[in-house]
Short mmCIF file of C-alpha atoms in Angstrom, two decimals:
data_model
loop_
_atom_site.label_atom_id
_atom_site.label_comp_id
_atom_site.label_asym_id
_atom_site.label_seq_id
_atom_site.Cartn_x
_atom_site.Cartn_y
_atom_site.Cartn_z
CA ILE A 10 109.57 106.58 84.70
CA LYS A 11 112.41 107.84 82.48
CA ALA A 12 113.13 106.01 79.23
CA ASN A 13 115.95 108.15 77.81
CA GLY A 14 119.66 107.89 78.62
CA SER A 15 122.89 106.24 77.52
CA LYS A 16 123.44 104.12 80.66
CA PRO A 17 121.95 100.65 81.24
CA PRO A 18 118.43 101.04 82.70
CA LEU A 19 117.87 100.96 86.44
CA PHE A 20 114.99 98.57 87.25
CA LEU A 21 113.24 99.23 90.57
CA CYS A 22 110.62 96.95 92.12
CA GLN A 23 107.35 98.28 93.60
CA GLY A 24 107.20 101.82 95.13
CA PHE A 25 106.44 103.70 91.90
CA SER A 26 105.72 107.09 93.53
CA LEU A 27 108.90 106.97 95.62
CA TYR A 28 111.02 106.24 92.57
CA GLN A 29 109.42 109.12 90.70
CA SER A 30 110.77 111.46 93.35
CA LEU A 31 114.26 109.93 93.00
CA VAL A 32 114.64 110.36 89.22
CA PRO A 33 115.34 114.15 89.18
CA TYR A 34 118.37 113.62 91.44
CA LEU A 35 120.00 110.95 89.27
CA ASP A 36 122.33 111.38 86.31
CA SER A 37 120.42 112.74 83.31
CA GLU A 38 121.76 109.77 81.30
CA GLN A 39 120.25 107.22 83.71
CA PRO A 40 117.03 105.53 82.44
CA VAL A 41 114.75 104.31 85.24
CA TYR A 42 111.90 101.79 85.06
CA ALA A 43 109.51 100.78 87.85
CA LEU A 44 108.21 97.22 88.03
CA ILE A 45 104.77 96.75 89.53
CA SER A 46 102.20 93.93 89.26
CA GLN A 47 98.65 95.32 89.27
CA ASP A 48 95.46 94.61 87.40
CA GLY A 49 93.26 97.22 85.70
CA GLN A 50 91.64 98.09 89.05
CA GLY A 51 94.96 98.79 90.74
CA MET A 52 94.81 95.56 92.75
CA PRO A 53 97.96 93.45 93.11
CA ILE A 54 98.21 90.34 90.94
CA ARG A 55 98.64 87.13 92.92
CA PHE A 56 101.61 84.85 92.22
CA ASN A 57 102.61 81.56 93.81
CA GLY A 58 105.41 83.32 95.65
CA ILE A 59 108.33 85.72 95.39
CA GLU A 60 110.16 83.36 93.05
CA GLU A 61 107.37 83.44 90.46
CA LEU A 62 106.91 87.21 90.79
CA ALA A 63 110.67 87.75 90.32
CA SER A 64 110.63 85.48 87.26
CA CYS A 65 107.77 87.51 85.77
CA TYR A 66 109.69 90.75 86.31
CA ILE A 67 112.81 89.23 84.71
CA ASN A 68 110.80 88.38 81.61
CA GLU A 69 109.63 92.00 81.49
CA ILE A 70 113.05 93.61 81.85
CA ARG A 71 114.61 91.29 79.26
CA THR A 72 112.20 92.66 76.65
CA LEU A 73 114.03 95.97 77.16
CA GLN A 74 117.49 94.66 78.00
CA PRO A 75 118.09 91.06 76.86
CA GLU A 76 121.57 90.78 78.43
CA GLY A 77 123.39 92.20 81.46
CA PRO A 78 124.95 93.98 83.18
CA TYR A 79 121.72 94.63 85.08
CA LEU A 80 120.99 97.40 87.58
CA LEU A 81 118.34 96.24 90.09
CA GLY A 82 116.86 97.71 93.23
CA GLY A 83 113.83 98.08 95.41
CA HIS A 84 112.42 99.77 98.50
CA SER A 85 111.11 97.72 101.42
CA PHE A 86 109.60 94.47 100.11
CA GLY A 87 110.56 95.56 96.59
CA GLY A 88 114.17 95.05 97.63
CA VAL A 89 113.43 91.42 98.51
CA ILE A 90 111.97 90.92 95.02
CA ALA A 91 115.05 92.56 93.48
CA PHE A 92 117.24 90.22 95.56
CA GLU A 93 115.44 87.17 94.17
CA MET A 94 115.68 88.59 90.63
CA ALA A 95 119.44 88.95 91.09
CA GLN A 96 119.64 85.34 92.27
CA GLN A 97 117.74 84.04 89.26
CA LEU A 98 119.60 86.18 86.72
CA SER A 99 122.97 85.15 88.21
CA SER A 100 122.01 81.48 87.94
CA GLN A 101 121.29 82.15 84.24
CA GLY A 102 124.84 83.45 83.77
CA GLN A 103 123.89 87.13 83.71
CA GLN A 104 125.98 89.88 85.32
CA ILE A 105 124.41 91.98 88.09
CA ALA A 106 126.19 95.33 88.23
CA LEU A 107 123.97 96.71 91.00
CA LEU A 108 121.65 95.24 93.61
CA ALA A 109 120.42 98.18 95.70
CA LEU A 110 118.16 97.59 98.69
CA PHE A 111 116.41 100.67 100.09
CA ASP A 112 115.67 99.94 103.76
CA SER A 113 114.67 96.35 102.92
CA TYR A 114 114.55 93.74 105.66
CA VAL A 115 115.13 90.02 105.25
CA PRO A 116 111.52 88.79 105.75
CA SER A 117 112.36 86.34 108.55
CA THR A 118 113.85 89.15 110.69
CA ILE A 119 110.67 91.29 110.78
CA LYS A 120 108.96 90.96 114.13
CA LYS A 121 105.90 92.65 115.55
CA ALA A 122 106.91 95.42 117.93
CA SER A 123 106.20 94.97 121.63
CA VAL A 124 103.55 97.16 123.23
CA PHE A 125 106.29 98.97 125.17
CA LYS A 126 108.34 99.75 122.05
CA SER A 127 105.27 100.91 120.17
CA LEU A 128 104.11 103.19 122.98
CA SER A 129 107.61 104.54 123.49
CA TYR A 130 108.02 105.35 119.80
CA ASN A 131 104.63 107.05 119.51
CA LEU A 132 105.23 109.07 122.68
CA ASN A 133 108.60 110.26 121.36
CA GLN A 134 106.99 111.27 118.07
CA LEU A 135 104.24 113.14 119.92
CA LEU A 136 106.80 115.07 121.97
CA LYS A 137 108.86 115.76 118.84
CA ILE A 138 106.08 116.76 116.43
CA GLY A 139 103.29 117.87 118.78
CA PRO A 140 99.49 117.42 118.52
CA ALA A 141 99.72 117.12 114.70
CA TYR A 142 101.20 113.66 115.23
CA LEU A 143 97.98 112.48 116.91
CA LEU A 144 95.99 113.52 113.84
CA LYS A 145 98.50 111.84 111.50
CA TYR A 146 98.51 108.66 113.60
CA GLY A 147 94.71 108.59 113.79
CA ILE A 148 94.31 108.99 110.02
CA GLU A 149 96.85 106.22 109.38
CA ARG A 150 95.08 103.79 111.70
CA LEU A 151 91.61 104.58 110.32
CA SER A 152 92.90 104.26 106.74
CA GLU A 153 94.42 100.88 107.54
CA LYS A 154 91.23 99.63 109.20
CA TYR A 155 89.03 100.81 106.33
CA GLY A 156 91.30 99.14 103.76
CA ASN A 157 91.24 95.81 105.59
CA ILE A 158 87.45 95.87 106.08
CA ALA A 159 86.69 96.99 102.52
CA LEU A 160 89.01 94.31 101.16
CA LYS A 161 86.68 91.69 102.65
CA ASN A 162 83.43 93.50 101.78
CA LYS A 163 83.05 95.01 98.29
CA PHE A 164 79.74 96.67 99.15
CA ILE A 165 81.33 99.29 101.42
CA ARG A 166 84.07 100.32 98.99
CA ILE A 167 84.30 103.98 98.03
CA LYS A 168 85.84 104.74 94.65
CA LYS A 169 87.99 107.62 95.94
CA LEU A 170 89.39 105.33 98.65
CA GLN A 171 90.12 102.36 96.37
CA TYR A 172 93.85 102.93 96.85
CA LEU A 173 93.44 101.97 100.52
CA VAL A 174 91.86 98.66 99.51
CA SER A 175 94.67 98.06 97.01
CA ARG A 176 97.23 98.80 99.71
CA ALA A 177 95.56 96.39 102.14
CA ALA A 178 95.53 93.67 99.46
CA TYR A 179 99.20 94.32 98.72
CA PHE A 180 100.28 94.04 102.36
CA LYS A 181 98.25 90.85 102.74
CA LEU A 182 100.12 89.32 99.79
CA VAL A 183 103.47 90.57 101.10
CA LYS A 184 102.85 88.80 104.40
CA GLU A 185 101.90 85.62 102.54
CA TYR A 186 104.95 85.74 100.24
CA ALA A 187 107.33 86.57 103.09
CA THR A 188 106.14 83.61 105.16
CA LYS A 189 106.92 81.13 102.35
CA TYR A 190 110.15 82.67 101.05
CA ILE A 191 113.47 81.04 101.98
CA PRO A 192 116.26 83.29 100.61
CA GLN A 193 119.60 81.75 99.68
CA SER A 194 123.08 83.25 100.03
CA TYR A 195 123.90 85.71 97.23
CA LEU A 196 127.45 85.71 95.88
CA GLY A 197 127.38 89.18 94.32
CA ARG A 198 127.62 92.58 95.95
CA ILE A 199 124.64 93.96 97.89
CA THR A 200 124.34 97.73 98.29
CA LEU A 201 122.19 98.41 101.35
CA LEU A 202 120.86 101.91 101.94
CA MET A 203 119.18 101.72 105.32
CA ALA A 204 117.29 104.34 107.31
CA SER A 205 118.91 105.65 110.48
CA ASP A 206 115.51 105.60 112.23
CA ARG A 207 114.57 101.93 112.31
CA ARG A 208 111.57 102.40 114.58
CA PHE A 209 110.90 98.99 116.13
CA GLN A 210 113.44 96.89 114.20
CA ASP A 211 116.92 96.40 115.64
CA GLU A 212 118.26 93.60 113.42
CA PRO A 213 121.90 94.44 112.47
CA GLU A 214 122.25 95.26 108.77
CA LEU A 215 118.53 94.42 108.49
CA GLY A 216 119.42 90.72 108.33
CA TRP A 217 121.45 90.80 105.10
CA THR A 218 124.86 89.91 106.59
CA LYS A 219 124.06 86.19 106.68
CA LEU A 220 122.90 86.23 103.04
CA ALA A 221 125.79 88.28 101.66
CA GLY A 222 128.13 85.67 100.23
CA GLY A 223 129.95 88.46 98.43
CA GLU A 224 130.38 92.06 99.57
CA LEU A 225 127.82 93.95 101.67
CA GLU A 226 128.13 97.70 101.06
CA ILE A 227 126.22 99.69 103.69
CA HIS A 228 125.09 103.31 103.64
CA GLU A 229 123.07 104.75 106.52
CA ILE A 230 120.59 107.36 105.30
CA PRO A 231 119.13 109.94 107.74
CA GLY A 232 115.38 109.46 108.20
CA ASP A 233 112.83 106.68 108.53
CA HIS A 234 111.46 104.07 106.14
CA ILE A 235 109.64 106.66 104.01
CA SER A 236 111.39 109.98 104.70
CA ILE A 237 114.68 108.73 103.23
CA PHE A 238 113.03 109.47 99.87
CA GLN A 239 112.47 113.11 100.86
CA GLU A 240 114.79 116.09 101.04
CA PRO A 241 117.58 116.17 102.03
CA SER A 242 118.11 112.40 102.36
CA ILE A 243 117.05 111.61 98.81
CA ARG A 244 120.11 113.50 97.54
CA LEU A 245 122.35 111.16 99.53
CA ILE A 246 120.54 108.10 98.15
CA ALA A 247 121.02 109.38 94.58
CA LYS A 248 124.69 110.18 95.18
CA ASN A 249 125.44 106.72 96.62
CA LEU A 250 123.51 105.05 93.81
CA GLU A 251 125.42 106.92 91.11
CA LEU A 252 128.80 106.18 92.71
CA SER A 253 127.97 102.47 92.95
CA ILE A 254 126.67 102.32 89.38
CA ASP A 255 129.64 104.19 87.90
CA GLU A 256 132.11 102.04 89.85
CA ARG A 257 130.57 98.76 88.73
CA LEU A 258 130.15 99.80 85.09
CA SER A 259 133.67 101.24 84.70
#
Protein backbone atom coordinates (compact mmCIF):
# COMPACT_ATOMS: atom_id res chain seq x y z
CA ILE A 1 0.00 0.00 0.00
CA LYS A 2 2.90 2.33 0.88
CA ALA A 3 6.45 1.09 0.35
CA ASN A 4 8.45 4.17 1.37
CA GLY A 5 9.47 5.16 4.90
CA SER A 6 12.26 4.83 7.45
CA LYS A 7 10.29 2.82 10.05
CA PRO A 8 9.92 -0.98 10.05
CA PRO A 9 6.99 -1.95 7.78
CA LEU A 10 3.53 -2.48 9.21
CA PHE A 11 2.09 -5.77 7.90
CA LEU A 12 -1.72 -5.99 7.95
CA CYS A 13 -3.71 -9.14 7.18
CA GLN A 14 -6.76 -9.14 4.87
CA GLY A 15 -8.97 -5.99 4.56
CA PHE A 16 -6.95 -4.28 1.81
CA SER A 17 -9.47 -1.47 1.12
CA LEU A 18 -9.82 -0.61 4.82
CA TYR A 19 -6.06 -0.35 5.23
CA GLN A 20 -5.83 1.92 2.20
CA SER A 21 -8.05 4.39 4.00
CA LEU A 22 -5.82 4.20 7.11
CA VAL A 23 -2.49 5.00 5.41
CA PRO A 24 -3.02 8.78 4.95
CA TYR A 25 -3.49 9.18 8.71
CA LEU A 26 -0.27 7.41 9.69
CA ASP A 27 3.23 8.83 10.01
CA SER A 28 4.65 9.64 6.57
CA GLU A 29 7.68 7.47 7.47
CA GLN A 30 5.50 4.39 8.12
CA PRO A 31 5.55 1.78 5.29
CA VAL A 32 2.39 -0.34 5.15
CA TYR A 33 1.84 -3.69 3.39
CA ALA A 34 -1.40 -5.66 3.10
CA LEU A 35 -1.31 -9.45 3.08
CA ILE A 36 -4.05 -11.19 1.13
CA SER A 37 -4.32 -14.70 -0.36
CA GLN A 38 -6.25 -14.64 -3.65
CA ASP A 39 -5.90 -16.29 -7.02
CA GLY A 40 -6.03 -14.50 -10.38
CA GLN A 41 -9.84 -14.48 -10.28
CA GLY A 42 -9.98 -12.79 -6.89
CA MET A 43 -11.03 -16.00 -5.14
CA PRO A 44 -9.44 -16.90 -1.79
CA ILE A 45 -6.73 -19.56 -1.84
CA ARG A 46 -7.50 -22.55 0.38
CA PHE A 47 -5.04 -23.60 3.08
CA ASN A 48 -5.20 -26.44 5.59
CA GLY A 49 -5.93 -23.94 8.34
CA ILE A 50 -4.95 -20.66 9.96
CA GLU A 51 -1.56 -22.07 10.94
CA GLU A 52 -0.61 -22.79 7.32
CA LEU A 53 -1.97 -19.45 6.10
CA ALA A 54 0.00 -17.60 8.80
CA SER A 55 3.15 -19.52 7.85
CA CYS A 56 2.68 -18.52 4.20
CA TYR A 57 2.33 -14.86 5.19
CA ILE A 58 5.46 -15.09 7.36
CA ASN A 59 7.43 -16.37 4.37
CA GLU A 60 6.17 -13.38 2.38
CA ILE A 61 7.02 -10.71 4.94
CA ARG A 62 10.50 -12.15 5.55
CA THR A 63 11.36 -11.53 1.89
CA LEU A 64 10.97 -7.83 2.75
CA GLN A 65 12.10 -7.91 6.38
CA PRO A 66 14.19 -10.99 7.28
CA GLU A 67 14.46 -10.14 10.99
CA GLY A 68 12.33 -8.39 13.63
CA PRO A 69 11.14 -6.30 15.29
CA TYR A 70 7.89 -6.96 13.42
CA LEU A 71 4.77 -4.79 13.31
CA LEU A 72 1.68 -6.97 12.71
CA GLY A 73 -2.03 -6.33 12.67
CA GLY A 74 -5.37 -7.19 11.16
CA HIS A 75 -9.05 -6.32 11.09
CA SER A 76 -11.69 -8.89 12.03
CA PHE A 77 -10.48 -12.37 11.01
CA GLY A 78 -7.27 -10.77 9.74
CA GLY A 79 -6.42 -10.06 13.37
CA VAL A 80 -6.67 -13.77 14.18
CA ILE A 81 -4.21 -14.51 11.37
CA ALA A 82 -1.87 -11.79 12.68
CA PHE A 83 -2.14 -13.36 16.16
CA GLU A 84 -1.04 -16.74 14.81
CA MET A 85 1.80 -15.09 12.85
CA ALA A 86 3.00 -13.47 16.08
CA GLN A 87 2.91 -16.86 17.81
CA GLN A 88 4.96 -18.53 15.09
CA LEU A 89 7.49 -15.70 14.77
CA SER A 90 7.95 -15.59 18.57
CA SER A 91 8.60 -19.34 18.62
CA GLN A 92 11.32 -18.71 16.01
CA GLY A 93 13.02 -16.22 18.34
CA GLN A 94 11.79 -13.11 16.54
CA GLN A 95 10.70 -9.92 18.32
CA ILE A 96 7.12 -8.70 17.85
CA ALA A 97 7.02 -4.95 18.47
CA LEU A 98 3.32 -4.63 17.67
CA LEU A 99 0.36 -7.00 17.46
CA ALA A 100 -2.67 -4.82 16.70
CA LEU A 101 -6.13 -6.37 16.50
CA PHE A 102 -8.84 -4.20 14.93
CA ASP A 103 -12.17 -5.39 16.36
CA SER A 104 -11.06 -9.04 16.08
CA TYR A 105 -12.87 -11.71 18.06
CA VAL A 106 -11.40 -14.95 19.33
CA PRO A 107 -13.17 -17.40 16.95
CA SER A 108 -14.64 -19.59 19.71
CA THR A 109 -16.47 -16.59 21.24
CA ILE A 110 -18.47 -15.71 18.10
CA LYS A 111 -22.05 -16.84 18.46
CA LYS A 112 -25.04 -16.42 16.19
CA ALA A 113 -27.29 -13.65 17.46
CA SER A 114 -30.70 -14.58 18.86
CA VAL A 115 -33.77 -13.56 16.88
CA PHE A 116 -34.63 -11.05 19.62
CA LYS A 117 -31.20 -9.38 19.54
CA SER A 118 -31.22 -9.25 15.76
CA LEU A 119 -34.70 -7.71 15.60
CA SER A 120 -33.88 -5.27 18.37
CA TYR A 121 -30.70 -4.11 16.64
CA ASN A 122 -32.37 -3.68 13.24
CA LEU A 123 -35.30 -1.80 14.78
CA ASN A 124 -32.92 0.58 16.57
CA GLN A 125 -31.04 1.19 13.32
CA LEU A 126 -34.31 1.85 11.48
CA LEU A 127 -35.36 4.40 14.09
CA LYS A 128 -31.91 5.98 14.04
CA ILE A 129 -31.30 6.11 10.27
CA GLY A 130 -34.84 6.02 8.85
CA PRO A 131 -36.22 4.29 5.72
CA ALA A 132 -32.75 4.35 4.07
CA TYR A 133 -31.75 1.60 6.49
CA LEU A 134 -34.37 -0.75 5.01
CA LEU A 135 -32.85 -0.26 1.55
CA LYS A 136 -29.32 -0.79 2.90
CA TYR A 137 -30.39 -3.91 4.82
CA GLY A 138 -32.24 -5.31 1.80
CA ILE A 139 -29.26 -4.82 -0.52
CA GLU A 140 -26.93 -6.47 2.00
CA ARG A 141 -29.16 -9.53 2.35
CA LEU A 142 -29.71 -9.90 -1.41
CA SER A 143 -25.97 -9.50 -2.05
CA GLU A 144 -25.20 -12.19 0.52
CA LYS A 145 -27.78 -14.58 -0.94
CA TYR A 146 -26.56 -14.05 -4.51
CA GLY A 147 -22.94 -14.64 -3.47
CA ASN A 148 -23.77 -17.90 -1.71
CA ILE A 149 -25.91 -19.20 -4.59
CA ALA A 150 -23.44 -18.17 -7.31
CA LEU A 151 -20.60 -19.77 -5.35
CA LYS A 152 -22.33 -23.13 -5.82
CA ASN A 153 -23.46 -22.52 -9.42
CA LYS A 154 -20.97 -21.00 -11.88
CA PHE A 155 -23.58 -20.67 -14.62
CA ILE A 156 -25.43 -17.81 -12.89
CA ARG A 157 -22.34 -15.73 -12.12
CA ILE A 158 -22.25 -12.16 -13.41
CA LYS A 159 -18.82 -10.68 -14.03
CA LYS A 160 -19.64 -7.33 -12.40
CA LEU A 161 -20.81 -9.17 -9.27
CA GLN A 162 -17.83 -11.53 -9.02
CA TYR A 163 -16.71 -9.73 -5.86
CA LEU A 164 -19.84 -11.02 -4.10
CA VAL A 165 -18.90 -14.60 -5.01
CA SER A 166 -15.34 -14.01 -3.79
CA ARG A 167 -16.70 -12.61 -0.53
CA ALA A 168 -18.99 -15.61 -0.04
CA ALA A 169 -16.06 -17.98 -0.67
CA TYR A 170 -13.92 -16.04 1.80
CA PHE A 171 -16.51 -16.18 4.59
CA LYS A 172 -17.01 -19.89 3.97
CA LEU A 173 -13.27 -20.47 4.45
CA VAL A 174 -13.19 -18.22 7.52
CA LYS A 175 -15.90 -20.32 9.14
CA GLU A 176 -13.99 -23.49 8.29
CA TYR A 177 -10.67 -22.16 9.61
CA ALA A 178 -12.24 -20.75 12.77
CA THR A 179 -13.88 -24.07 13.62
CA LYS A 180 -10.54 -25.93 13.53
CA TYR A 181 -8.31 -23.27 15.12
CA ILE A 182 -7.25 -23.70 18.76
CA PRO A 183 -5.33 -20.53 19.76
CA GLN A 184 -2.67 -20.73 22.46
CA SER A 185 -1.75 -18.15 25.09
CA TYR A 186 0.45 -15.37 23.69
CA LEU A 187 3.22 -14.03 25.94
CA GLY A 188 3.73 -10.71 24.16
CA ARG A 189 1.64 -7.56 24.26
CA ILE A 190 -1.69 -7.44 22.40
CA THR A 191 -3.04 -4.05 21.34
CA LEU A 192 -6.81 -4.38 20.93
CA LEU A 193 -8.72 -1.61 19.18
CA MET A 194 -12.35 -2.61 19.55
CA ALA A 195 -15.52 -0.96 18.28
CA SER A 196 -17.83 0.61 20.84
CA ASP A 197 -20.86 -0.74 18.94
CA ARG A 198 -20.50 -4.51 19.20
CA ARG A 199 -23.92 -5.27 17.74
CA PHE A 200 -24.76 -8.80 18.88
CA GLN A 201 -21.47 -9.74 20.57
CA ASP A 202 -21.04 -9.09 24.29
CA GLU A 203 -17.87 -11.08 25.03
CA PRO A 204 -15.61 -8.96 27.33
CA GLU A 205 -12.45 -7.82 25.54
CA LEU A 206 -13.68 -9.88 22.57
CA GLY A 207 -12.30 -13.02 24.22
CA TRP A 208 -8.61 -12.01 24.25
CA THR A 209 -8.16 -11.76 28.03
CA LYS A 210 -7.74 -15.52 28.43
CA LEU A 211 -5.13 -15.63 25.64
CA ALA A 212 -3.11 -12.61 26.77
CA GLY A 213 -0.22 -14.14 28.68
CA GLY A 214 1.51 -10.77 28.53
CA GLU A 215 -0.12 -7.33 28.48
CA LEU A 216 -3.52 -6.61 26.91
CA GLU A 217 -3.72 -2.95 25.86
CA ILE A 218 -7.31 -1.94 25.07
CA HIS A 219 -8.61 1.06 23.14
CA GLU A 220 -12.33 1.50 22.53
CA ILE A 221 -13.00 3.16 19.17
CA PRO A 222 -16.36 4.89 18.49
CA GLY A 223 -18.33 3.10 15.77
CA ASP A 224 -19.12 -0.41 14.59
CA HIS A 225 -17.07 -3.17 12.97
CA ILE A 226 -16.65 -1.23 9.71
CA SER A 227 -17.22 2.44 10.59
CA ILE A 228 -14.19 2.51 12.90
CA PHE A 229 -12.20 2.86 9.67
CA GLN A 230 -14.15 6.00 8.71
CA GLU A 231 -13.95 9.58 9.91
CA PRO A 232 -13.58 10.56 12.68
CA SER A 233 -12.75 7.21 14.30
CA ILE A 234 -9.98 6.34 11.86
CA ARG A 235 -7.94 9.26 13.23
CA LEU A 236 -8.12 7.72 16.71
CA ILE A 237 -7.03 4.32 15.35
CA ALA A 238 -4.03 5.94 13.61
CA LYS A 239 -3.08 7.92 16.72
CA ASN A 240 -3.19 4.85 18.98
CA LEU A 241 -1.24 2.80 16.44
CA GLU A 242 1.51 5.40 16.16
CA LEU A 243 1.82 5.79 19.93
CA SER A 244 2.10 2.01 20.37
CA ILE A 245 4.63 1.66 17.56
CA ASP A 246 6.81 4.55 18.76
CA GLU A 247 6.73 3.27 22.34
CA ARG A 248 7.77 -0.26 21.40
CA LEU A 249 10.48 0.82 18.96
CA SER A 250 12.07 3.42 21.27
